[in-house]
CSV table of C-alpha atoms and ligand atoms in Angstrom, one decimal:
chain,number,residue,atom,x,y,z
A,92,UNK,CA,-62.5,59.3,-5.1
A,93,UNK,CA,-63.6,62.9,-4.9
A,94,UNK,CA,-60.7,65.3,-4.4
A,95,UNK,CA,-61.8,66.7,-1.1
A,96,UNK,CA,-61.6,63.3,0.7
A,97,UNK,CA,-58.7,62.7,2.9
A,98,UNK,CA,-56.5,59.8,1.9
A,99,UNK,CA,-55.8,57.7,4.9
A,100,UNK,CA,-53.5,54.8,4.0
A,101,UNK,CA,-53.3,52.1,6.7
A,102,UNK,CA,-50.1,51.7,8.7
A,103,UNK,CA,-47.6,50.1,6.2
A,104,UNK,CA,-46.8,47.5,8.8
A,105,UNK,CA,-50.3,46.1,9.0
A,106,UNK,CA,-51.5,42.9,7.5
A,107,UNK,CA,-54.5,44.7,6.0
A,108,UNK,CA,-52.2,47.1,4.2
A,109,UNK,CA,-50.1,44.4,2.6
A,110,UNK,CA,-53.3,42.4,1.7
A,111,UNK,CA,-54.6,45.6,0.0
A,112,UNK,CA,-51.4,45.9,-2.0
A,113,UNK,CA,-51.7,42.3,-3.2
A,114,UNK,CA,-55.5,42.6,-3.8
A,115,UNK,CA,-55.1,45.6,-6.1
A,116,UNK,CA,-52.8,43.6,-8.3
A,117,UNK,CA,-55.1,40.7,-8.9
A,118,UNK,CA,-58.7,41.8,-8.0
A,119,UNK,CA,-60.2,44.6,-10.0
A,120,UNK,CA,-59.9,47.7,-7.8
A,121,UNK,CA,-58.9,45.3,-5.0
A,122,UNK,CA,-62.4,44.2,-4.3
A,123,UNK,CA,-65.3,42.0,-5.5
A,124,UNK,CA,-68.0,44.6,-5.0
A,125,UNK,CA,-67.2,48.3,-5.6
A,126,UNK,CA,-68.4,50.0,-2.4
A,127,UNK,CA,-66.0,48.0,-0.4
A,128,UNK,CA,-63.0,49.8,-2.0
A,129,UNK,CA,-63.7,52.9,0.2
A,130,UNK,CA,-63.9,55.2,-2.9
A,131,UNK,CA,-66.7,57.0,-1.3
A,132,UNK,CA,-64.7,57.9,1.8
A,133,UNK,CA,-61.1,57.7,0.8
A,134,UNK,CA,-58.3,55.7,2.3
A,135,UNK,CA,-57.8,51.9,2.3
A,136,UNK,CA,-60.3,49.2,3.3
A,137,UNK,CA,-59.3,46.8,6.1
A,138,UNK,CA,-59.5,43.1,5.8
A,139,UNK,CA,-61.7,41.0,8.1
A,140,UNK,CA,-61.3,37.3,8.9
A,141,UNK,CA,-63.5,37.0,12.0
A,142,UNK,CA,-66.9,38.3,13.1
A,143,UNK,CA,-69.0,37.4,16.1
A,144,UNK,CA,-72.3,39.0,17.3
A,145,UNK,CA,-72.1,42.7,16.6
A,146,UNK,CA,-68.3,42.8,16.4
A,147,UNK,CA,-66.0,42.3,13.4
A,148,UNK,CA,-62.2,41.7,13.9
A,149,UNK,CA,-59.7,42.7,11.3
A,150,UNK,CA,-56.7,40.6,10.3
A,151,UNK,CA,-54.5,42.8,12.6
A,152,UNK,CA,-56.7,42.0,15.6
A,153,UNK,CA,-58.6,45.3,15.8
A,154,UNK,CA,-62.2,45.0,16.8
A,155,UNK,CA,-65.1,47.2,15.5
A,156,UNK,CA,-68.8,47.4,16.4
A,157,UNK,CA,-70.3,46.7,13.1
A,158,UNK,CA,-73.3,48.5,11.6
A,159,UNK,CA,-73.1,47.0,8.2
A,160,UNK,CA,-74.0,43.4,9.1
A,161,UNK,CA,-72.6,42.1,5.8
A,162,UNK,CA,-75.0,44.5,4.1
A,163,UNK,CA,-78.1,43.2,5.7
A,164,UNK,CA,-78.1,39.4,6.0
A,165,UNK,CA,-76.7,39.3,9.6
A,166,UNK,CA,-79.9,40.0,11.4
A,167,UNK,CA,-79.0,37.9,14.3
A,168,UNK,CA,-75.4,39.3,14.3
A,169,UNK,CA,-72.4,37.5,13.0
A,170,UNK,CA,-72.0,33.7,13.3
A,171,UNK,CA,-75.1,33.0,15.4
A,172,UNK,CA,-74.8,29.5,16.8
A,173,UNK,CA,-78.1,28.3,15.3
A,174,UNK,CA,-76.8,29.2,11.8
A,175,UNK,CA,-73.4,27.7,12.3
A,176,UNK,CA,-74.9,24.4,13.6
A,177,UNK,CA,-77.4,24.2,10.7
A,178,UNK,CA,-74.7,24.8,8.1
A,179,UNK,CA,-72.3,22.4,9.7
A,180,UNK,CA,-74.8,19.6,10.1
A,181,UNK,CA,-76.2,20.1,6.5
A,182,UNK,CA,-72.7,20.2,5.0
A,183,UNK,CA,-71.9,16.7,6.4
A,184,UNK,CA,-74.5,15.3,4.0
A,185,UNK,CA,-73.5,17.2,0.9
A,186,UNK,CA,-73.1,20.8,-0.2
A,187,UNK,CA,-75.1,20.8,-3.4
A,188,UNK,CA,-77.2,18.2,-5.2
A,189,UNK,CA,-78.7,19.9,-8.2
A,190,UNK,CA,-81.7,17.7,-7.5
A,191,UNK,CA,-84.8,18.7,-5.5
A,192,UNK,CA,-84.1,18.8,-1.8
A,193,UNK,CA,-86.4,19.0,1.2
A,194,UNK,CA,-85.0,22.4,2.4
A,195,UNK,CA,-86.3,24.0,-0.8
A,196,UNK,CA,-89.9,23.0,0.1
A,197,UNK,CA,-89.5,24.2,3.7
A,198,UNK,CA,-88.1,27.5,2.6
A,199,UNK,CA,-90.8,28.1,0.0
A,200,UNK,CA,-93.5,27.2,2.6
A,201,UNK,CA,-91.8,29.5,5.2
A,202,UNK,CA,-91.6,32.4,2.7
A,203,UNK,CA,-95.3,32.0,1.7
A,204,UNK,CA,-96.3,31.9,5.4
A,205,UNK,CA,-94.4,35.0,6.3
A,206,UNK,CA,-95.2,37.0,3.2
A,207,UNK,CA,-98.9,36.4,2.3
A,208,UNK,CA,-98.6,38.1,-1.1
A,209,UNK,CA,-96.3,35.3,-2.2
A,210,UNK,CA,-98.1,32.2,-3.3
A,211,UNK,CA,-95.2,30.6,-5.1
A,212,UNK,CA,-91.5,31.0,-5.0
A,213,UNK,CA,-88.4,30.5,-7.1
A,214,UNK,CA,-85.0,30.5,-5.4
A,215,UNK,CA,-82.0,32.1,-6.9
A,216,UNK,CA,-78.4,32.7,-5.8
A,217,UNK,CA,-78.5,36.5,-5.3
A,218,UNK,CA,-80.8,39.4,-5.1
A,219,UNK,CA,-79.6,40.6,-8.5
A,220,UNK,CA,-80.6,37.3,-10.1
A,221,UNK,CA,-84.0,37.4,-8.4
A,222,UNK,CA,-84.7,40.9,-9.8
A,223,UNK,CA,-83.4,40.0,-13.2
A,224,UNK,CA,-85.7,37.0,-13.3
A,225,UNK,CA,-88.7,38.9,-11.9
A,226,UNK,CA,-88.4,41.6,-14.6
A,227,UNK,CA,-88.3,38.9,-17.3
A,228,UNK,CA,-91.3,37.2,-15.8
A,229,UNK,CA,-93.2,40.5,-15.7
A,230,UNK,CA,-92.4,41.1,-19.4
A,231,UNK,CA,-93.3,37.6,-20.3
A,232,UNK,CA,-96.6,37.6,-18.4
A,233,UNK,CA,-97.8,41.0,-19.6
A,234,UNK,CA,-96.4,40.9,-23.1
A,235,UNK,CA,-95.1,44.4,-22.5
A,236,UNK,CA,-91.5,45.6,-22.5
A,237,UNK,CA,-91.3,48.9,-20.6
A,238,UNK,CA,-90.4,49.0,-17.0
A,239,UNK,CA,-90.6,51.9,-14.5
A,240,UNK,CA,-88.1,52.4,-11.7
A,241,UNK,CA,-87.3,55.1,-9.2
A,242,UNK,CA,-84.3,57.4,-9.1
A,243,UNK,CA,-81.8,56.3,-6.5
A,244,UNK,CA,-83.4,52.8,-6.1
A,245,UNK,CA,-80.9,50.0,-6.7
A,246,UNK,CA,-82.0,46.5,-7.7
A,247,UNK,CA,-78.6,44.8,-8.1
A,248,UNK,CA,-76.6,45.1,-11.3
A,249,UNK,CA,-79.3,44.2,-13.7
A,250,UNK,CA,-78.8,45.7,-17.1
A,251,UNK,CA,-82.3,47.3,-17.4
A,252,UNK,CA,-82.1,48.7,-13.9
A,253,UNK,CA,-78.6,50.3,-13.8
A,254,UNK,CA,-80.3,53.5,-14.8
A,255,UNK,CA,-80.3,56.3,-12.3
A,256,UNK,CA,-79.3,53.6,-9.8
A,257,UNK,CA,-78.3,53.9,-6.2
A,258,UNK,CA,-75.8,52.1,-4.0
A,259,UNK,CA,-72.3,51.6,-5.4
A,260,UNK,CA,-73.3,53.1,-8.8
A,261,UNK,CA,-74.3,56.3,-7.1
A,262,UNK,CA,-71.3,56.2,-4.7
A,263,UNK,CA,-69.0,56.1,-7.7
A,264,UNK,CA,-70.9,58.6,-9.7
A,265,UNK,CA,-71.9,56.0,-12.3
A,266,UNK,CA,-75.7,55.7,-11.9
A,267,UNK,CA,-76.0,54.8,-15.6
A,268,UNK,CA,-73.5,52.1,-16.2
A,269,UNK,CA,-71.5,51.7,-19.4
A,270,UNK,CA,-72.2,48.5,-21.3
A,271,UNK,CA,-75.9,48.7,-21.2
A,272,UNK,CA,-77.3,48.8,-24.8
A,273,UNK,CA,-79.2,52.1,-25.4
A,274,UNK,CA,-82.1,50.1,-26.8
A,275,UNK,CA,-82.5,48.4,-23.5
A,276,UNK,CA,-82.0,51.5,-21.4
A,277,UNK,CA,-84.7,53.2,-23.5
A,278,UNK,CA,-87.2,50.7,-22.2
A,279,UNK,CA,-86.6,51.9,-18.6
A,280,UNK,CA,-88.5,54.9,-17.4
A,281,UNK,CA,-87.3,56.6,-14.2
A,282,UNK,CA,-89.3,58.8,-11.9
A,283,UNK,CA,-88.5,60.6,-8.6
A,284,UNK,CA,-89.6,58.8,-5.5
A,285,UNK,CA,-92.4,60.3,-3.4
A,286,UNK,CA,-93.8,62.2,-6.4
A,287,UNK,CA,-97.0,60.5,-7.5
A,288,UNK,CA,-97.7,63.2,-10.1
A,289,UNK,CA,-94.6,62.1,-12.1
A,290,UNK,CA,-95.7,58.5,-12.0
A,291,UNK,CA,-99.2,59.5,-13.1
A,292,UNK,CA,-97.8,61.4,-16.0
A,293,UNK,CA,-95.7,58.3,-17.1
A,294,UNK,CA,-98.8,56.1,-16.9
A,295,UNK,CA,-100.7,58.7,-18.9
A,296,UNK,CA,-98.1,58.6,-21.7
A,297,UNK,CA,-96.9,55.0,-21.6
A,298,UNK,CA,-99.5,53.1,-19.5
A,299,UNK,CA,-100.3,50.4,-22.1
A,300,UNK,CA,-96.5,49.6,-22.6
A,301,UNK,CA,-95.6,49.2,-18.9
A,302,UNK,CA,-94.9,45.6,-17.9
A,303,UNK,CA,-94.0,46.5,-14.3
A,304,UNK,CA,-93.2,49.2,-11.7
A,305,UNK,CA,-90.3,48.1,-9.5
A,306,UNK,CA,-89.3,49.8,-6.3
A,307,UNK,CA,-87.7,49.4,-2.9
A,308,UNK,CA,-90.7,50.2,-0.8
A,309,UNK,CA,-88.3,51.8,1.6
A,310,UNK,CA,-85.4,53.0,-0.6
A,311,UNK,CA,-82.2,52.1,1.1
A,312,UNK,CA,-79.6,52.6,-1.5
A,313,UNK,CA,-79.3,56.3,-1.5
A,314,UNK,CA,-79.1,56.4,2.2
A,315,UNK,CA,-82.6,55.8,3.6
A,316,UNK,CA,-85.8,57.6,3.0
A,317,UNK,CA,-89.4,56.5,3.6
A,318,UNK,CA,-92.5,56.5,1.5
A,319,UNK,CA,-94.9,59.3,2.4
A,320,UNK,CA,-98.4,58.4,3.6
A,321,UNK,CA,-100.5,57.2,0.7
A,322,UNK,CA,-97.7,57.0,-1.8
A,323,UNK,CA,-97.4,53.2,-2.0
A,324,UNK,CA,-101.1,52.9,-2.1
A,325,UNK,CA,-101.3,55.3,-5.1
A,326,UNK,CA,-98.6,53.3,-6.9
A,327,UNK,CA,-100.5,50.1,-6.3
A,328,UNK,CA,-103.7,51.7,-7.7
A,329,UNK,CA,-102.0,53.0,-10.8
A,330,UNK,CA,-100.5,49.6,-11.5
A,331,UNK,CA,-103.8,47.9,-11.1
A,332,UNK,CA,-105.6,50.4,-13.3
A,333,UNK,CA,-103.1,50.0,-16.1
A,334,UNK,CA,-102.5,46.3,-15.9
A,335,UNK,CA,-98.9,46.7,-14.9
A,336,UNK,CA,-97.3,44.4,-12.3
A,337,UNK,CA,-96.1,46.0,-9.1
A,338,UNK,CA,-92.8,44.5,-7.9
A,339,UNK,CA,-91.5,45.2,-4.4
A,340,UNK,CA,-87.8,44.7,-4.1
A,341,UNK,CA,-87.5,43.6,-0.6
A,342,UNK,CA,-84.0,42.1,-0.8
A,343,UNK,CA,-83.0,44.5,2.0
A,344,UNK,CA,-86.3,45.1,3.8
A,345,UNK,CA,-87.8,41.6,3.6
A,346,UNK,CA,-87.8,39.6,6.8
A,347,UNK,CA,-86.0,42.6,8.4
A,348,UNK,CA,-88.4,45.4,8.9
A,349,UNK,CA,-91.1,42.9,10.0
A,350,UNK,CA,-91.7,39.2,9.5
A,351,UNK,CA,-93.5,40.0,6.2
A,352,UNK,CA,-91.2,42.9,5.3
A,353,UNK,CA,-92.1,46.5,4.3
A,354,UNK,CA,-95.3,45.3,2.6
A,355,UNK,CA,-96.6,44.1,6.0
A,356,UNK,CA,-95.8,47.4,7.6
A,357,UNK,CA,-97.4,49.5,4.9
A,358,UNK,CA,-100.3,47.1,4.1
A,359,UNK,CA,-99.6,46.9,0.4
A,360,UNK,CA,-99.9,43.7,-1.7
A,361,UNK,CA,-97.4,43.7,-4.6
A,362,UNK,CA,-97.8,41.2,-7.5
A,363,UNK,CA,-94.2,40.0,-7.2
A,364,UNK,CA,-91.6,40.4,-4.5
A,365,UNK,CA,-87.8,39.9,-4.7
A,366,UNK,CA,-85.9,38.7,-1.7
A,367,UNK,CA,-82.5,37.8,-0.5
A,368,UNK,CA,-80.0,38.6,2.3
A,369,UNK,CA,-81.8,37.5,5.6
A,370,UNK,CA,-83.2,34.3,4.0
A,371,UNK,CA,-79.7,33.2,3.3
A,372,UNK,CA,-78.3,33.6,6.8
A,373,UNK,CA,-75.1,35.0,5.3
A,374,UNK,CA,-74.8,32.5,2.4
A,375,UNK,CA,-75.4,33.5,-1.2
A,376,UNK,CA,-79.2,33.4,-1.8
A,377,UNK,CA,-82.0,35.2,-3.5
A,378,UNK,CA,-85.7,34.5,-4.3
A,379,UNK,CA,-88.7,35.9,-6.0
A,380,UNK,CA,-92.3,35.1,-5.7
A,381,UNK,CA,-95.8,36.3,-5.9
A,382,UNK,CA,-99.2,35.6,-7.4
A,383,UNK,CA,-99.4,31.9,-8.5
A,384,UNK,CA,-100.9,32.8,-11.8
A,385,UNK,CA,-97.9,35.0,-12.6
A,386,UNK,CA,-95.3,32.6,-11.2
A,387,UNK,CA,-96.8,29.7,-13.3
A,388,UNK,CA,-95.5,31.5,-16.4
A,389,UNK,CA,-92.0,30.3,-15.4
A,390,UNK,CA,-90.4,27.2,-16.9
A,391,UNK,CA,-91.1,24.3,-16.6
A,392,UNK,CA,-94.8,25.3,-16.4
A,393,UNK,CA,-94.7,28.4,-18.7
A,394,UNK,CA,-92.7,30.1,-21.4
A,395,UNK,CA,-90.4,32.4,-19.3
A,396,UNK,CA,-87.1,30.6,-18.9
A,397,UNK,CA,-85.2,30.8,-15.6
A,398,UNK,CA,-82.7,28.4,-14.1
A,399,UNK,CA,-79.6,27.9,-11.8
A,400,UNK,CA,-77.2,25.1,-11.0
A,401,UNK,CA,-76.9,26.2,-7.4
A,402,UNK,CA,-80.4,27.5,-6.9
A,403,UNK,CA,-82.1,26.1,-3.8
A,404,UNK,CA,-78.6,25.3,-2.4
A,405,UNK,CA,-79.0,23.2,0.8
A,406,UNK,CA,-76.3,25.1,2.8
A,407,UNK,CA,-77.8,28.5,2.0
A,408,UNK,CA,-81.3,27.3,2.8
A,409,UNK,CA,-80.3,25.6,6.0
A,410,UNK,CA,-78.7,28.8,7.1
A,411,UNK,CA,-81.6,30.9,6.1
A,412,UNK,CA,-84.2,28.7,7.7
A,413,UNK,CA,-82.2,28.5,10.9
A,414,UNK,CA,-82.0,32.3,11.0
A,415,UNK,CA,-85.7,32.8,10.3
A,416,UNK,CA,-86.7,30.2,12.9
A,417,UNK,CA,-84.6,31.9,15.5
A,418,UNK,CA,-86.0,35.3,14.6
A,419,UNK,CA,-89.5,33.9,15.2
A,420,UNK,CA,-88.5,32.1,18.4
A,421,UNK,CA,-87.1,35.2,20.0
A,422,UNK,CA,-89.4,37.7,18.3
A,423,UNK,CA,-86.3,39.4,17.0
A,424,UNK,CA,-88.3,42.1,15.2
A,425,UNK,CA,-89.5,43.5,18.5
A,426,UNK,CA,-86.0,43.6,19.8
A,427,UNK,CA,-84.7,45.3,16.6
A,428,UNK,CA,-87.4,48.0,16.9
A,429,UNK,CA,-86.5,48.6,20.5
A,430,UNK,CA,-82.8,48.9,19.7
A,431,UNK,CA,-83.5,51.1,16.7
A,432,UNK,CA,-85.6,53.4,18.9
A,433,UNK,CA,-82.8,53.6,21.5
A,434,UNK,CA,-80.3,54.5,18.9
A,435,UNK,CA,-82.7,57.0,17.3
A,436,UNK,CA,-83.4,58.7,20.6
A,437,UNK,CA,-79.7,59.2,21.3
A,438,UNK,CA,-79.0,60.4,17.7
A,439,UNK,CA,-81.9,62.9,17.9
A,440,UNK,CA,-80.4,64.5,21.0
A,441,UNK,CA,-77.0,64.6,19.4
A,442,UNK,CA,-78.0,66.2,16.1
A,443,UNK,CA,-80.4,68.7,17.6
A,444,UNK,CA,-79.7,72.1,16.1
A,445,UNK,CA,-77.1,70.8,13.6
A,446,UNK,CA,-77.6,70.6,9.8
A,447,UNK,CA,-77.9,66.8,10.0
A,448,UNK,CA,-80.8,64.5,9.3
A,449,UNK,CA,-81.3,61.1,10.9
A,450,UNK,CA,-83.8,58.7,9.3
A,451,UNK,CA,-84.7,55.3,10.6
A,452,UNK,CA,-87.2,52.5,10.2
A,453,UNK,CA,-86.9,49.4,12.5
A,454,UNK,CA,-83.3,48.3,12.3
A,455,UNK,CA,-82.2,50.4,9.3
A,456,UNK,CA,-80.9,53.9,9.6
A,457,UNK,CA,-79.0,56.7,7.9
A,458,UNK,CA,-77.3,59.9,8.9
A,459,UNK,CA,-77.3,62.6,6.2
A,460,UNK,CA,-75.0,65.6,6.4
A,461,UNK,CA,-77.7,68.0,5.2
A,462,UNK,CA,-80.8,69.6,6.7
A,463,UNK,CA,-83.9,67.6,6.0
A,464,UNK,CA,-86.3,66.6,4.9
A,465,UNK,CA,-84.7,63.9,2.7
A,466,UNK,CA,-87.5,62.3,0.8
A,467,UNK,CA,-85.9,61.4,-2.6
A,468,UNK,CA,-82.6,61.2,-4.4
A,469,UNK,CA,-82.4,64.9,-5.1
A,470,UNK,CA,-82.5,65.6,-1.4
A,471,UNK,CA,-80.1,62.8,-0.5
A,472,UNK,CA,-77.5,64.2,-3.0
A,473,UNK,CA,-77.5,67.4,-1.0
A,474,UNK,CA,-75.6,65.6,1.7
A,475,UNK,CA,-72.1,66.8,2.2
A,476,UNK,CA,-70.2,63.6,1.3
A,477,UNK,CA,-66.8,65.0,2.4
A,478,UNK,CA,-68.3,65.6,5.9
A,479,UNK,CA,-69.7,62.1,5.8
A,480,UNK,CA,-66.2,60.8,4.9
A,481,UNK,CA,-64.6,62.6,7.9
A,482,UNK,CA,-67.3,61.2,10.2
A,483,UNK,CA,-66.9,57.7,8.8
A,484,UNK,CA,-63.1,57.8,9.4
A,485,UNK,CA,-63.4,59.3,12.9
A,486,UNK,CA,-65.9,56.6,13.8
A,487,UNK,CA,-63.6,53.9,12.3
A,488,UNK,CA,-60.6,55.1,14.3
A,489,UNK,CA,-62.7,54.7,17.4
A,490,UNK,CA,-63.8,51.2,16.6
A,491,UNK,CA,-67.2,51.8,14.9
A,492,UNK,CA,-67.8,50.5,11.4
A,493,UNK,CA,-70.4,52.2,9.3
A,494,UNK,CA,-70.9,51.5,5.6
A,495,UNK,CA,-68.2,53.3,3.7
A,496,UNK,CA,-70.6,55.4,1.6
A,497,UNK,CA,-73.2,58.1,2.4
A,498,UNK,CA,-75.6,56.2,0.1
A,499,UNK,CA,-75.8,53.0,2.0
A,500,UNK,CA,-78.1,52.3,5.0
A,501,UNK,CA,-76.9,51.2,8.4
A,502,UNK,CA,-78.1,47.9,10.0
A,503,UNK,CA,-78.7,46.8,13.5
A,504,UNK,CA,-78.9,43.1,14.6
A,505,UNK,CA,-80.4,41.4,17.5
A,506,UNK,CA,-76.8,40.9,18.7
A,507,UNK,CA,-76.3,44.6,19.2
A,508,UNK,CA,-76.3,45.0,23.0
A,509,UNK,CA,-77.6,48.2,24.7
A,510,UNK,CA,-74.0,48.6,25.9
A,511,UNK,CA,-72.6,48.5,22.4
A,512,UNK,CA,-75.1,51.2,21.4
A,513,UNK,CA,-74.2,53.3,24.5
A,514,UNK,CA,-70.5,53.0,23.6
A,515,UNK,CA,-71.3,54.0,20.0
A,516,UNK,CA,-73.2,57.0,21.3
A,517,UNK,CA,-70.3,58.1,23.5
A,518,UNK,CA,-68.1,58.0,20.4
A,519,UNK,CA,-70.7,59.8,18.3
A,520,UNK,CA,-70.8,62.7,20.8
A,521,UNK,CA,-67.1,63.3,20.1
A,522,UNK,CA,-67.3,62.6,16.4
A,523,UNK,CA,-70.3,64.8,15.7
A,524,UNK,CA,-69.2,67.6,18.1
A,525,UNK,CA,-67.8,69.8,15.3
A,526,UNK,CA,-70.8,69.7,13.0
B,735,LIG,N1,-74.5,47.3,-3.1
B,735,LIG,C1,-74.4,46.6,-1.9
B,735,LIG,C2,-75.2,47.2,-0.8
B,735,LIG,N2,-76.4,47.9,-1.1
B,735,LIG,C3,-73.0,46.4,-1.5
B,735,LIG,C4,-72.7,44.9,-1.5
B,735,LIG,C5,-71.2,44.6,-1.1
B,735,LIG,O1,-70.3,45.4,-1.3
B,735,LIG,O2,-71.1,43.6,-0.6
C-alpha cells in the first residue's frame, strides 16, 4: 500500500473484520486474487455472502450499490432468476461429465453466431487459460515465437504477458512479475497503446518473428481508454502485411459492449478472440476461437496441445447460455447503453471544471483523477491514486462499491435501475465536491 493512503480498519466488532483476521492467516494476503485485498486504496476489504440485482450485501448486513459486477460477468446483475434456474436444473443431472455434452455444442454455436470472426471455439475454465492457449496456438500456427502486447493491457496471469501488465499487477506496482524466465519475457515486445508509429517500428525490426499481436481492443485494465479512430484498423493491416495473427482479448468487452463485442463496434475482424466473464454467467469459464484454419491446429486435429478436465463444464455453460439468451430477449445492450449514457451525463456535469477525466463506452466506465486526455498507460498513471483512494472510501461509506483500484474499470448491469444511478449521483455530488 502506498504511504499516503489512509488505513481504515473495519470496526473490530464486525464479522468482516474477524473474517479478515482469519483470512490473512490462511489465505495469502487474505485473498484469492490480489486486487481484492484493497492494497490500492488502503483499509480492509469487506466480506460478501449475498448479492441480488445491482446490490451486494456484506456479512454484517450492509448493502452497497455494486459497480464491479464480479469484475464483469454479472451483466444482468447478481443472481438473475434465469441463471439461477438454469444452474439449478442442470445441477440436478450432474455437475461435470468429462464427456462431450450438448451444452458445449449450443455454446459454440451461440458464440459463432454472435461473433462472426469466430468459426470454431475451444472452451476453457478462465480467461487466463483462454489467452495462454491462444498464444500457444498462434505460435504453433505461425511457427514464430515473438508476441507483441500493449503497455497496461492485462491478459490474465499468463507468463509471457505479465510484462508491463495492467490490472492487479499495475495496482501493486508489479507490472513485470517475478518468476517469469528472462528468456520467455524477451520474446514479448511491448508498445504504447494508441501509438501506431511504435508498432510500425516493431514490425520493421521484428516483423518476420512476430507470431501475434494481442490487445484488449478497449483497454480496461489501466482504468479505461479507447482506441483512437483508425488505430485498430492500422493494427489489423500491419498484422496482415506481416503474417502475424491479430488476437483480440475480449474477456471483458465480449458480449458486453455489444452482442459481438468490441470487434462489432469497431468493425475489425481479428484472427483469434479470447472470451470469458459474460459467457459463464458468474461461473468459471473462458473460451477462445477464431478462423477455422487456425483453430484446426489444436489437438486432436493438429499439433498444438490444449486440454482441461472441467472445460465445457455443464453448469458454467448452462449459466452462460441462460444469460446470453436473456440479454438477447430483452436487448440488454440497448438498456446498458442508455444507463451508461445517463450516468455519463451526470458525471460530466459533476466533473466540469475539475481536474478529473471520465471515460465510458457502453456499460464500462472509469473516473481518473487527472486532467485528460487519457489515451494510454502513461496518461493513466498521471492519475492521483491517493485522491482515488479517498473517493473510493467516501463512496463506500455511503453504500457505493467501486472497484478498489484506480486501474480497474467500472461495470453497469441491466439490473442497475435509474433510481440506483440517481442515488449514486447524489452521493457523488458530495464525494467529489472537494476536487
Ligand atoms: N484482475 C481482475 C480484474 N481485471 C480482478 C479479478 C478479481 O480480483 O476477481
